[in-house]
mmCIF file with all atom_site columns, C-alpha atoms in Angstrom:
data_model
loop_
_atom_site.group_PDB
_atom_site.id
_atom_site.type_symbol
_atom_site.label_atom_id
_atom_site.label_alt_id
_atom_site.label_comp_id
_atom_site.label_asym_id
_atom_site.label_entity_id
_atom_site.label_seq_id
_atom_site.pdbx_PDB_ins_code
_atom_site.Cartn_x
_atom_site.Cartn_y
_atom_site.Cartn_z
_atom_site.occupancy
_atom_site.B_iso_or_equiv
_atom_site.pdbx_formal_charge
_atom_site.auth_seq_id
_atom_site.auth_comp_id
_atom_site.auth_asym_id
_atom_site.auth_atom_id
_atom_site.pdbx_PDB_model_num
ATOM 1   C CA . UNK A 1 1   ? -83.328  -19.624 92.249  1.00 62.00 ? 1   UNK A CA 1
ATOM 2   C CA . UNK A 1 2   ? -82.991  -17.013 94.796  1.00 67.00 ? 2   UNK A CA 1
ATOM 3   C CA . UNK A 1 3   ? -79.107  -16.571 95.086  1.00 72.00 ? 3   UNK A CA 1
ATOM 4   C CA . UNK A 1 4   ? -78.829  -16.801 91.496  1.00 74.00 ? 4   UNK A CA 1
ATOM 5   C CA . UNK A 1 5   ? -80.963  -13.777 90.857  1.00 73.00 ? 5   UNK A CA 1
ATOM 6   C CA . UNK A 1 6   ? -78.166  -11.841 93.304  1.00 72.00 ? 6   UNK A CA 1
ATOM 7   C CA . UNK A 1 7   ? -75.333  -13.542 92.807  1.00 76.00 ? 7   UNK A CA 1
ATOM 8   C CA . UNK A 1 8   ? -74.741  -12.140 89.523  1.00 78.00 ? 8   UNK A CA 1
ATOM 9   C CA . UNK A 1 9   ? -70.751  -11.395 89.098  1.00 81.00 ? 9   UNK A CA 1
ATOM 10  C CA . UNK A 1 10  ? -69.501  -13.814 92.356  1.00 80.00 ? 10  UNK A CA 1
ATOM 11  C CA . UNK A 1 11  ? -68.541  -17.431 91.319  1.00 83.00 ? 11  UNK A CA 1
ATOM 12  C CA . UNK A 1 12  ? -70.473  -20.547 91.436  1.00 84.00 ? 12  UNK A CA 1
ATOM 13  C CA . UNK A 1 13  ? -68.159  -23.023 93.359  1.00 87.00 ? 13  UNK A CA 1
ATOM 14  C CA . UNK A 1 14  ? -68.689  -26.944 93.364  1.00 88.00 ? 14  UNK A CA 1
ATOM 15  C CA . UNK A 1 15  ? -69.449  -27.776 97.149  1.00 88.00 ? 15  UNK A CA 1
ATOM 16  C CA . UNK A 1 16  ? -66.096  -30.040 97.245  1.00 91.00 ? 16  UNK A CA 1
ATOM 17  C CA . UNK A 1 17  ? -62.969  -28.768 99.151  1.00 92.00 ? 17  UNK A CA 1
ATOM 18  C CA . UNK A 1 18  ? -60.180  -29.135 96.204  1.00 92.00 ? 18  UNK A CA 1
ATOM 19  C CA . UNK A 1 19  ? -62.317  -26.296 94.301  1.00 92.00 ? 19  UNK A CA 1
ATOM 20  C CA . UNK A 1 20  ? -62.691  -24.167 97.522  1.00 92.00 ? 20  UNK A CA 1
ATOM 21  C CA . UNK A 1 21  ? -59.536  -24.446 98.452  1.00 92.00 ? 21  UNK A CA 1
ATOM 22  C CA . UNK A 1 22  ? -58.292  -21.317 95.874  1.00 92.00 ? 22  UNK A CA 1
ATOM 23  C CA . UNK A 1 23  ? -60.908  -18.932 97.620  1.00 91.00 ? 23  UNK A CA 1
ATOM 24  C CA . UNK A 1 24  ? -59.373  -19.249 100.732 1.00 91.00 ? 24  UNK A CA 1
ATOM 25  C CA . UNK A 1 25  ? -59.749  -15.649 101.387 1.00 91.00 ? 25  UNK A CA 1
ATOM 26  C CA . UNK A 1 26  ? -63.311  -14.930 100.408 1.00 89.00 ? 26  UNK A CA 1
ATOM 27  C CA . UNK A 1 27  ? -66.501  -15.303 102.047 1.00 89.00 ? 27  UNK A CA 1
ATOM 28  C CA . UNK A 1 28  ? -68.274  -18.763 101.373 1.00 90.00 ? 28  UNK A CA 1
ATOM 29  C CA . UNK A 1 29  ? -72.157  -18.929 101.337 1.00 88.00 ? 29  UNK A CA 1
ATOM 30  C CA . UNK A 1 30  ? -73.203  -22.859 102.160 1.00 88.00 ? 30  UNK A CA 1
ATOM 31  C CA . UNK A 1 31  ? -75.735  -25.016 103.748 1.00 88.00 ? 31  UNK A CA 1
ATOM 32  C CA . UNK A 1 32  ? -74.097  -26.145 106.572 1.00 89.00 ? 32  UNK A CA 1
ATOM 33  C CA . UNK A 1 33  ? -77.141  -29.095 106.791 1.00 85.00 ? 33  UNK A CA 1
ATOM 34  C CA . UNK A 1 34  ? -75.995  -30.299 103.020 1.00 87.00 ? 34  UNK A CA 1
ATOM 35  C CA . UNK A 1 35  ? -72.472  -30.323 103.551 1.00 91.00 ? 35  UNK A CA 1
ATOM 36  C CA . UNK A 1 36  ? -72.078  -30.919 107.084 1.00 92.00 ? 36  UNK A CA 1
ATOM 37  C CA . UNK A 1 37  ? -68.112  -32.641 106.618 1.00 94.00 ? 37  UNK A CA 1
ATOM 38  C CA . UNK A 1 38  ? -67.102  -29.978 103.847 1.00 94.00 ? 38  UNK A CA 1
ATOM 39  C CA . UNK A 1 39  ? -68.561  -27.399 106.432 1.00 94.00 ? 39  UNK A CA 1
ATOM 40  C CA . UNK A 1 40  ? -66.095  -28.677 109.536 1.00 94.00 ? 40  UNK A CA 1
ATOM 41  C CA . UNK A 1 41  ? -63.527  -29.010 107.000 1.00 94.00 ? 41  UNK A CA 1
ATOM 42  C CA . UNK A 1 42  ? -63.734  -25.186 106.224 1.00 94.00 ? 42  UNK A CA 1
ATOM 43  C CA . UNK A 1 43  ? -63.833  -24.162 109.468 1.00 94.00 ? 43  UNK A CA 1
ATOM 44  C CA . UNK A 1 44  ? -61.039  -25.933 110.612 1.00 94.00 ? 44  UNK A CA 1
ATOM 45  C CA . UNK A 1 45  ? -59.046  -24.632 107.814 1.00 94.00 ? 45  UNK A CA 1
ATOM 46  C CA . UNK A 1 46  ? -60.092  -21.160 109.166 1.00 94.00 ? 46  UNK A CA 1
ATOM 47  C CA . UNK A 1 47  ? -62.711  -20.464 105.780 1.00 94.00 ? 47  UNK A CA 1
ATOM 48  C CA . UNK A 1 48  ? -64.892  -17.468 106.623 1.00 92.00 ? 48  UNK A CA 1
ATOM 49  C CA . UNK A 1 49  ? -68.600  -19.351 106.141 1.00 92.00 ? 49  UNK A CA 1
ATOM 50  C CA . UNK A 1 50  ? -72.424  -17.832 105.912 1.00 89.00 ? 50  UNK A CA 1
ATOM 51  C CA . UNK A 1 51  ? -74.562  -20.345 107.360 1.00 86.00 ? 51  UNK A CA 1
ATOM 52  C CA . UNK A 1 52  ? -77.441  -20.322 104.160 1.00 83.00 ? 52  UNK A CA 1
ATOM 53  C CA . UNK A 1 53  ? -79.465  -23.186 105.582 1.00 79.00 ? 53  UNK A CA 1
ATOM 54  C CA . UNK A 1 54  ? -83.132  -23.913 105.119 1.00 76.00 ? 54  UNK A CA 1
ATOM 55  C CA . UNK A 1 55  ? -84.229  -21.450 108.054 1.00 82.00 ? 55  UNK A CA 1
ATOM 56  C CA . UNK A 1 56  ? -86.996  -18.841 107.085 1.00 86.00 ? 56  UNK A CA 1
ATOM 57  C CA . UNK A 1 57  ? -90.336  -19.708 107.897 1.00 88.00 ? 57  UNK A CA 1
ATOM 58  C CA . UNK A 1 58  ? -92.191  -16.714 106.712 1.00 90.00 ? 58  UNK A CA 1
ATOM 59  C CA . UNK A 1 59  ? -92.077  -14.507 103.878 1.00 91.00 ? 59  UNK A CA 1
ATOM 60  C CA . UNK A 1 60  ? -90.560  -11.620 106.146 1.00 91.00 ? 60  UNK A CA 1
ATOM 61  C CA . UNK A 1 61  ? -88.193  -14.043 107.077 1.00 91.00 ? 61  UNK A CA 1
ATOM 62  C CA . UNK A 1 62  ? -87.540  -14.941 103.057 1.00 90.00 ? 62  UNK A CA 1
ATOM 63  C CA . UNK A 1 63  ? -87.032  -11.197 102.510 1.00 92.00 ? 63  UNK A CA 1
ATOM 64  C CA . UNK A 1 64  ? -84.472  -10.592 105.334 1.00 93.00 ? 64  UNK A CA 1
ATOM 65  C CA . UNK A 1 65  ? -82.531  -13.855 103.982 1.00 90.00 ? 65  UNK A CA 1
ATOM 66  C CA . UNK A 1 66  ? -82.857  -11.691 100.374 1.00 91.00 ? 66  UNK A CA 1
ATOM 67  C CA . UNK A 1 67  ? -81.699  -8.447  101.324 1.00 94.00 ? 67  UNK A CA 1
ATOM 68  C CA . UNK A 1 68  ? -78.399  -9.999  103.426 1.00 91.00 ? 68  UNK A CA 1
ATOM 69  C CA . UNK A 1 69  ? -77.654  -12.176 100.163 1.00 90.00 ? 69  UNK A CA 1
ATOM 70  C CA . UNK A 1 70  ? -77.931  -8.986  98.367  1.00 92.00 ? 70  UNK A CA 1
ATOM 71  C CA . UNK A 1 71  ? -75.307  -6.969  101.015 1.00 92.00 ? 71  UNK A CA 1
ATOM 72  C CA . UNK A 1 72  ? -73.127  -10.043 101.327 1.00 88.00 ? 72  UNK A CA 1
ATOM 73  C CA . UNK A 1 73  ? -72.906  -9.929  97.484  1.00 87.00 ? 73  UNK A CA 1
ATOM 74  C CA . UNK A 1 74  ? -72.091  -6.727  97.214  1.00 89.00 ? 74  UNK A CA 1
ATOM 75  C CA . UNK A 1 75  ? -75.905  -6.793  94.826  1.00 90.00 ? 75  UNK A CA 1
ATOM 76  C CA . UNK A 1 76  ? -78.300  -4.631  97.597  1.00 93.00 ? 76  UNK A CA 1
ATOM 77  C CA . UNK A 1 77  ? -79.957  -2.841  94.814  1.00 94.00 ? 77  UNK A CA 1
ATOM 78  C CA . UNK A 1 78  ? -81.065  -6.173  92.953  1.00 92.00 ? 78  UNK A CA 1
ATOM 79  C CA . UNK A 1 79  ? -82.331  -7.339  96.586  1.00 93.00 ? 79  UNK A CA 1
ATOM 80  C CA . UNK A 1 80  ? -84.266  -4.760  97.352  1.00 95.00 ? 80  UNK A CA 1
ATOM 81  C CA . UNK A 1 81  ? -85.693  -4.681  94.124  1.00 93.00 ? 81  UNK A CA 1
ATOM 82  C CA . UNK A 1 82  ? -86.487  -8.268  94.057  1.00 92.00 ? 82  UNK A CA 1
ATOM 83  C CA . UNK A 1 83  ? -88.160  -7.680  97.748  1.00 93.00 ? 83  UNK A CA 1
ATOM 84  C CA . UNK A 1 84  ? -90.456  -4.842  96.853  1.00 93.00 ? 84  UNK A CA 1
ATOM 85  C CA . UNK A 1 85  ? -91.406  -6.703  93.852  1.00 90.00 ? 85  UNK A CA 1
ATOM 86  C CA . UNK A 1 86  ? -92.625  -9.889  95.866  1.00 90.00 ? 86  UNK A CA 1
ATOM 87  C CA . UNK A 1 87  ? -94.480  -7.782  98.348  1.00 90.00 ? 87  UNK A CA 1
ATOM 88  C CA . UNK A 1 88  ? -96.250  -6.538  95.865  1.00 86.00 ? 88  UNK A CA 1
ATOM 89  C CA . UNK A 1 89  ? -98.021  -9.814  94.769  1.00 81.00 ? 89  UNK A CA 1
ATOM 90  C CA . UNK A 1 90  ? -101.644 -9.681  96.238  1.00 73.00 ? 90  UNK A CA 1
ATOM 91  C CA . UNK A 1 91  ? -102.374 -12.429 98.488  1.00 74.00 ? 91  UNK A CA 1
ATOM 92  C CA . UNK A 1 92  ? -105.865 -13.081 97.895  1.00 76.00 ? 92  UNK A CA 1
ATOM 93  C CA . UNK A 1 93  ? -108.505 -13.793 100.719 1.00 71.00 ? 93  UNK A CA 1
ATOM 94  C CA . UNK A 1 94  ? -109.371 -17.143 101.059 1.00 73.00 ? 94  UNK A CA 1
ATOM 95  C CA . UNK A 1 95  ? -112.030 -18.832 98.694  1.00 74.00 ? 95  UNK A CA 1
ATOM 96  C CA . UNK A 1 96  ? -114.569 -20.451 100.074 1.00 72.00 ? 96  UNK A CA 1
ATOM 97  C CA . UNK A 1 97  ? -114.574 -24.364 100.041 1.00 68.00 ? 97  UNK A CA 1
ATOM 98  C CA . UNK A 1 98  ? -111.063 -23.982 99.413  1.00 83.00 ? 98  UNK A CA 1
ATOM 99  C CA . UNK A 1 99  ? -109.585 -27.333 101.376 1.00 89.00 ? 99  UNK A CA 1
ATOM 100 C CA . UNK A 1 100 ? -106.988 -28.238 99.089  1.00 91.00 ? 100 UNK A CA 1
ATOM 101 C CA . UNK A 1 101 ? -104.843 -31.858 98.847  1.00 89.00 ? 101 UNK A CA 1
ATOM 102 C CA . UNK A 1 102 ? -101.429 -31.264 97.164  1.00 91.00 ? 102 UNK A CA 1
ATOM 103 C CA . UNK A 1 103 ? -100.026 -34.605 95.225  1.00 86.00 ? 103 UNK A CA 1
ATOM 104 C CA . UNK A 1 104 ? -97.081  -35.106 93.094  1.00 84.00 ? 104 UNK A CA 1
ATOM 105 C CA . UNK A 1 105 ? -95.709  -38.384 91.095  1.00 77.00 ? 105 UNK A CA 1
ATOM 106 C CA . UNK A 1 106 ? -94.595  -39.367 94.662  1.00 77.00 ? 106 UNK A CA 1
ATOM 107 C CA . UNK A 1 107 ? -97.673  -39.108 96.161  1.00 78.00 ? 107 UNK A CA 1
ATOM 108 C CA . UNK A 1 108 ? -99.053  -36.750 98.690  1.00 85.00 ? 108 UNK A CA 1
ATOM 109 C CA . UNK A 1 109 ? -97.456  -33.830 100.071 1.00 89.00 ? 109 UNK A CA 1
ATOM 110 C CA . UNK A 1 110 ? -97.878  -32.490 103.214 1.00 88.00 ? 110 UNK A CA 1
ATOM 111 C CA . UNK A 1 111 ? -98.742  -29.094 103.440 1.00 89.00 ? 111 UNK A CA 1
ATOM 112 C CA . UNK A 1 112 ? -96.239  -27.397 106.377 1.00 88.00 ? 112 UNK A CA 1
ATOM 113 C CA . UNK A 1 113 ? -93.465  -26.888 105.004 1.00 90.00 ? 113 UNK A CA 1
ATOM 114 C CA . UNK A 1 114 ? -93.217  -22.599 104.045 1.00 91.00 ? 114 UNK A CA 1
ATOM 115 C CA . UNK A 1 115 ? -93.190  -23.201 100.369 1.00 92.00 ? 115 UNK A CA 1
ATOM 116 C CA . UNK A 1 116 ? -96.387  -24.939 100.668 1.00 94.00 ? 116 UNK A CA 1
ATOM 117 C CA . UNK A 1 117 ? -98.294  -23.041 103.319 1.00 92.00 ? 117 UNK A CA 1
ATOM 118 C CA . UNK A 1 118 ? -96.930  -19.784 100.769 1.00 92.00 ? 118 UNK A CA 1
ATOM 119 C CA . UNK A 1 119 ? -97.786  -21.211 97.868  1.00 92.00 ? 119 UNK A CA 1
ATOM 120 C CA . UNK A 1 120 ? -101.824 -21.780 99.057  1.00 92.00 ? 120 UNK A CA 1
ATOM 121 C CA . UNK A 1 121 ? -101.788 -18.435 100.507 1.00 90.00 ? 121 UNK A CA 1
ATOM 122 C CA . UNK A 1 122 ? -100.691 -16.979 97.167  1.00 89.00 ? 122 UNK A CA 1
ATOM 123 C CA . UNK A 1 123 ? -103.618 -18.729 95.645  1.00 89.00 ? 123 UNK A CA 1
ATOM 124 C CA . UNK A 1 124 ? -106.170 -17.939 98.410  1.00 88.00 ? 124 UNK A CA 1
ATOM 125 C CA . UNK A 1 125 ? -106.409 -21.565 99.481  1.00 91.00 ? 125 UNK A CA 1
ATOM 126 C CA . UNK A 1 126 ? -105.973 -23.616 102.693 1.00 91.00 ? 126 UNK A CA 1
ATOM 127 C CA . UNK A 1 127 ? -104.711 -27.237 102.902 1.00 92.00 ? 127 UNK A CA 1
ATOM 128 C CA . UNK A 1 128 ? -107.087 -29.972 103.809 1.00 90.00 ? 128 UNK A CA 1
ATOM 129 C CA . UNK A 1 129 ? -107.838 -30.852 106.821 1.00 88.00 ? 129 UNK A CA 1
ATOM 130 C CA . UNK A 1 130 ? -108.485 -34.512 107.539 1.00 86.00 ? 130 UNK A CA 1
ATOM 131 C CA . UNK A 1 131 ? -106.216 -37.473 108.690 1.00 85.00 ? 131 UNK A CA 1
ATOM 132 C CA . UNK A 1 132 ? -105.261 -38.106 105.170 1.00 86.00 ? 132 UNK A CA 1
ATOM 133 C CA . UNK A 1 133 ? -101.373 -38.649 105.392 1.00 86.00 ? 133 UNK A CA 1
ATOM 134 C CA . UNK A 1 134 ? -98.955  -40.182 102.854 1.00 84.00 ? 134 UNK A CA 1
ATOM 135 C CA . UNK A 1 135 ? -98.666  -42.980 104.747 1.00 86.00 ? 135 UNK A CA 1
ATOM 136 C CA . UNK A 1 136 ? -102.596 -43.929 105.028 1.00 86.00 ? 136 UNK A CA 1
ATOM 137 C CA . UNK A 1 137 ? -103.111 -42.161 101.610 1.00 83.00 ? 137 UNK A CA 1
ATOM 138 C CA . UNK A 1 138 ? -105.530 -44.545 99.562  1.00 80.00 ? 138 UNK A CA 1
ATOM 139 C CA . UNK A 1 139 ? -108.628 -44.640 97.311  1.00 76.00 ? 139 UNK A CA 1
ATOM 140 C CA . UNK A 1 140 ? -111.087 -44.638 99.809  1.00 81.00 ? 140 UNK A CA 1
ATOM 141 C CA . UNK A 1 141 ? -109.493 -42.163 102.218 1.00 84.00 ? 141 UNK A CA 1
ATOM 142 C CA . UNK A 1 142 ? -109.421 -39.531 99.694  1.00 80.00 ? 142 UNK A CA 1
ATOM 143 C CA . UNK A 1 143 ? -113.265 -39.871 98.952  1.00 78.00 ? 143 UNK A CA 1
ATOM 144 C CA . UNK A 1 144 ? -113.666 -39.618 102.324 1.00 83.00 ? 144 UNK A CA 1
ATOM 145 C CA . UNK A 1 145 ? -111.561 -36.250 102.659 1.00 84.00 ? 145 UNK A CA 1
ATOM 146 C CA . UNK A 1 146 ? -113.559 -34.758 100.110 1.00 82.00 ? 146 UNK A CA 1
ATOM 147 C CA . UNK A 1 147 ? -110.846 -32.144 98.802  1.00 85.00 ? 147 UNK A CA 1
ATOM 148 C CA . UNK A 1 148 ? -112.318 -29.374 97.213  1.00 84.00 ? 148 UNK A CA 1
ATOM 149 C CA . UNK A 1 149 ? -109.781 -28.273 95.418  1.00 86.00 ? 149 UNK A CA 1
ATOM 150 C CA . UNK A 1 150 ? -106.383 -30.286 94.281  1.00 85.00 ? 150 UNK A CA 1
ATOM 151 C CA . UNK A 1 151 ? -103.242 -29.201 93.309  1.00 89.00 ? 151 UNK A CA 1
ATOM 152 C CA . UNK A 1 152 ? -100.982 -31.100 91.040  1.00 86.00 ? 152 UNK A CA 1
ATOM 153 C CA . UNK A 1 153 ? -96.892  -30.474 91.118  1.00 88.00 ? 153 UNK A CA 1
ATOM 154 C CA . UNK A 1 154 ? -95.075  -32.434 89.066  1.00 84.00 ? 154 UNK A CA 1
ATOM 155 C CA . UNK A 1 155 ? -91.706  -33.173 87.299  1.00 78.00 ? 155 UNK A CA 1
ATOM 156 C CA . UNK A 1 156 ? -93.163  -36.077 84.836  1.00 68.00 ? 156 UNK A CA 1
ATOM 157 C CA . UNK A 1 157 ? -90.195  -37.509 85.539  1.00 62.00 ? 157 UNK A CA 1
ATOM 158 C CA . UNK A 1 158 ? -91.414  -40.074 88.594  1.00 59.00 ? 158 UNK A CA 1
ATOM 159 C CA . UNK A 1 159 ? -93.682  -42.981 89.017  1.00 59.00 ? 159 UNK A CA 1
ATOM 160 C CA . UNK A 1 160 ? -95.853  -44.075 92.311  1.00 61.00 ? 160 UNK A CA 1
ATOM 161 C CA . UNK A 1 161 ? -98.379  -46.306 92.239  1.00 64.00 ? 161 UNK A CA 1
ATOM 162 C CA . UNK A 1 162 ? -100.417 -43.522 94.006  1.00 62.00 ? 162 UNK A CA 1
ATOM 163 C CA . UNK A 1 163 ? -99.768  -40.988 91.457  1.00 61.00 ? 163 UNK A CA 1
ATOM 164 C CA . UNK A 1 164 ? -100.964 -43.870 88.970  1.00 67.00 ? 164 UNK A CA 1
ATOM 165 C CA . UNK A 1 165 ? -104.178 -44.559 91.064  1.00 66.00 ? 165 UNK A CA 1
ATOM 166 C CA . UNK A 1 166 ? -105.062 -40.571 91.066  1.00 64.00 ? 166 UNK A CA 1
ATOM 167 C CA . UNK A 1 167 ? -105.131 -41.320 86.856  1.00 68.00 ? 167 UNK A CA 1
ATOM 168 C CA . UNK A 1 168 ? -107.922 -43.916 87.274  1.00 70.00 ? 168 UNK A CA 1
ATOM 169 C CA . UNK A 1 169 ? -110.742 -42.973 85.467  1.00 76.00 ? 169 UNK A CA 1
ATOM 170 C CA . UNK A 1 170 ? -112.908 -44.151 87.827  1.00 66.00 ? 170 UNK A CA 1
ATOM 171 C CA . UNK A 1 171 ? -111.726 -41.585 90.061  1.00 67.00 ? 171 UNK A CA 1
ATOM 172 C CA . UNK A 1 172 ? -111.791 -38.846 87.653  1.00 71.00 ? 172 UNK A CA 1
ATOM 173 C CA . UNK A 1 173 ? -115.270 -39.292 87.218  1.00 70.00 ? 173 UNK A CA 1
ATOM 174 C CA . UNK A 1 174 ? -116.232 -38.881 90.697  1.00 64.00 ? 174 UNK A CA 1
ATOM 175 C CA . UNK A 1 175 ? -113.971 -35.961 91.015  1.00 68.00 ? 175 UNK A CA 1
ATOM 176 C CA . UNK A 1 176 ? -115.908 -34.219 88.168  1.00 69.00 ? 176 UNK A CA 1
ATOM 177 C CA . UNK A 1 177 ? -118.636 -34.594 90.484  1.00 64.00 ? 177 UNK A CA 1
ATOM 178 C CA . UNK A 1 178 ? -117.179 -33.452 94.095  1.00 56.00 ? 178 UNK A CA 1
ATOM 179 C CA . UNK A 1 179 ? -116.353 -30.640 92.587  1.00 58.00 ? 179 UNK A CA 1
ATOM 180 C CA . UNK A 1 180 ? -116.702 -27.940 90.316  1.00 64.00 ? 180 UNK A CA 1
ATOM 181 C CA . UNK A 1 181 ? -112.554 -26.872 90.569  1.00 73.00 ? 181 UNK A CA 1
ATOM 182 C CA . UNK A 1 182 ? -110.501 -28.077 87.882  1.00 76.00 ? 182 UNK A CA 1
ATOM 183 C CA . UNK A 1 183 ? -107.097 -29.306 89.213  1.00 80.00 ? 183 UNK A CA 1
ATOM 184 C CA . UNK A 1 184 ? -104.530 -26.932 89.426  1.00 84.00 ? 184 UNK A CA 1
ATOM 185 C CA . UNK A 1 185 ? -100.963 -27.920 88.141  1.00 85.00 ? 185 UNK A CA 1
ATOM 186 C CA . UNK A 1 186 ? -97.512  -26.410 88.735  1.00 89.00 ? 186 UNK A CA 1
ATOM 187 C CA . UNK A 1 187 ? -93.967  -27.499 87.951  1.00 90.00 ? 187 UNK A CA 1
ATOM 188 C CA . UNK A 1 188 ? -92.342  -29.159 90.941  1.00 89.00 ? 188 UNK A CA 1
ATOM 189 C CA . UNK A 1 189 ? -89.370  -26.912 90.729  1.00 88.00 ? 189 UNK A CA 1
ATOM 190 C CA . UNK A 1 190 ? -91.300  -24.000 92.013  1.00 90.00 ? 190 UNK A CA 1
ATOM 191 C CA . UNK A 1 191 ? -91.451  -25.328 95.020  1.00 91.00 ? 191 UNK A CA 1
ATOM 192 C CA . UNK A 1 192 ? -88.250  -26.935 95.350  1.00 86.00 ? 192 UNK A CA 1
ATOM 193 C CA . UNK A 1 193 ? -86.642  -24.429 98.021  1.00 84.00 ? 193 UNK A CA 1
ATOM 194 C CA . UNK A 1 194 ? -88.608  -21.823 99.604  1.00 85.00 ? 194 UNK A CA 1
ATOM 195 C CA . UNK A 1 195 ? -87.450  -18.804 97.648  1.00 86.00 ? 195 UNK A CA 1
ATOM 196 C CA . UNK A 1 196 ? -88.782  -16.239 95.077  1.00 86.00 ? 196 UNK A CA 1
ATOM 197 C CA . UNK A 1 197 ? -89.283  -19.290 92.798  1.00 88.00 ? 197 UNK A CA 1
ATOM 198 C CA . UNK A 1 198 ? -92.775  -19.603 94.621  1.00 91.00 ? 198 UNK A CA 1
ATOM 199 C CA . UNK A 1 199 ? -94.053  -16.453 93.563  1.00 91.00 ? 199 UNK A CA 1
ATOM 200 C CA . UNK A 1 200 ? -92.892  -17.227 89.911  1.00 90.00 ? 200 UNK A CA 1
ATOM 201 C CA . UNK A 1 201 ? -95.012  -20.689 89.858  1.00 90.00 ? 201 UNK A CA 1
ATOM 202 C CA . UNK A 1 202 ? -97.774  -18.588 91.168  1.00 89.00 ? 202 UNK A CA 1
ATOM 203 C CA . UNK A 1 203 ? -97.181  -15.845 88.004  1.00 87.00 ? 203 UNK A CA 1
ATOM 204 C CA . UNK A 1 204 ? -97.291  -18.854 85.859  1.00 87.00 ? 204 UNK A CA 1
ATOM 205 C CA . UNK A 1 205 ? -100.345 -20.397 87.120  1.00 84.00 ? 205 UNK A CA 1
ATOM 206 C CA . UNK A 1 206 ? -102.283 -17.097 86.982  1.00 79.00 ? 206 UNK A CA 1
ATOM 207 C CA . UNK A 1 207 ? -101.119 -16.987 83.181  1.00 77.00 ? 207 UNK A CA 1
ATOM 208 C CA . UNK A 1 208 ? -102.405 -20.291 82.525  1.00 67.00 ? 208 UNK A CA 1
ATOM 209 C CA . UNK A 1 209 ? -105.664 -20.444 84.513  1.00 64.00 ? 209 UNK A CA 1
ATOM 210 C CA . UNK A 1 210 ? -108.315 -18.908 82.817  1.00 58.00 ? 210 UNK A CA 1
#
């Protein structure tokens, strides 16, 4: 989502070495951790490569990443837009009671990853803590966590059988009673990569949450 709001007049290359191969002479952005062959193919073959792996941790870390995509695209005026827009979302302080247990149609998610740990700061939450995990994750466990907040992301494209247990309406009626939050939902795809697309679920959630 990130490069693509840059990368605006460079081309869009399949990650296979056949359709590489005619930009020989140009400077190739690629996750070396995807394509770890393709990437000691390249160099071998003396490709100039930009290491874009999975590597910031922070937001100020996110917005370096942004503003060299932006100079290595020859696009440092869309960057630097696109930075001083994200600092300008708020983060909010945190909300009281705000423990919050993130689930998708796979099950539970765990919270450390920089998209995640962004995303509830965005919101002014904080993930839950307990010794919930997805691999203990079960009906009485998450009574016992007593989340007070939970955040849905989903793709409605997957089925778990712990994603079908948190539809039990059983357990809907005792979360109407735990809590007073409704549950918040977000497309997965926000939170697919840690980029700008973060901040653009959060837009969308403050749209739809009255």
């Amino acid at each position: 989502m990130m490069l693509d709001k840059l990368n605006t007049d460079k081309p869009t290359v399949e990650p296979e070495l056949t359709a590489l191969l005619p930009y020989a002479d140009s400077t190739i952005l690629l996750n070396e951790t995807f394509y770890p062959q393709l990437t000691a193919r390249l160099k071998q073959l003396g490709f100039k490569l930009v290491a874009l792996n999975d590597s910031p941790q922070t937001p100020e870390q996110l917005f370096t990443l942004i503003l060299q995509l932006g100079e290595l695209t020859q696009n440092q005026a869309k960057a630097e837009k696109l930075v001083e827009r994200l600092r300008l979302q708020k983060i909010p302080l945190k909300q009281p009671l705000a423990e919050t247990l993130i689930l998708s149609e796979t099950g539970m998610i765990e919270p450390h990853f920089p998209q995640y740990q962004t995303l509830l700061d965005l919101l002014g939450l904080s993930p839950l803590k307990s010794d919930l995990t997805p691999q203990n994750f079960s009906l009485e466990k998450l009574l016992l966590a007593q989340p007070k907040q939970l955040l849905f992301l989903t793709d409605n494209q997957s089925y778990n059988n712990q994603a079908e247990l948190l539809k039990h309406p059983a357990l809907q009626k005792i979360w109407q009673k735990m809590s007073q939050n409704p549950p918040l939902v977000l497309p997965m795809k926000y939170t697919y990569c840690f980029d700008h697309g973060v901040w653009q679920g959060i837009q969308l959630m403050h749209k739809l949450t009255p």
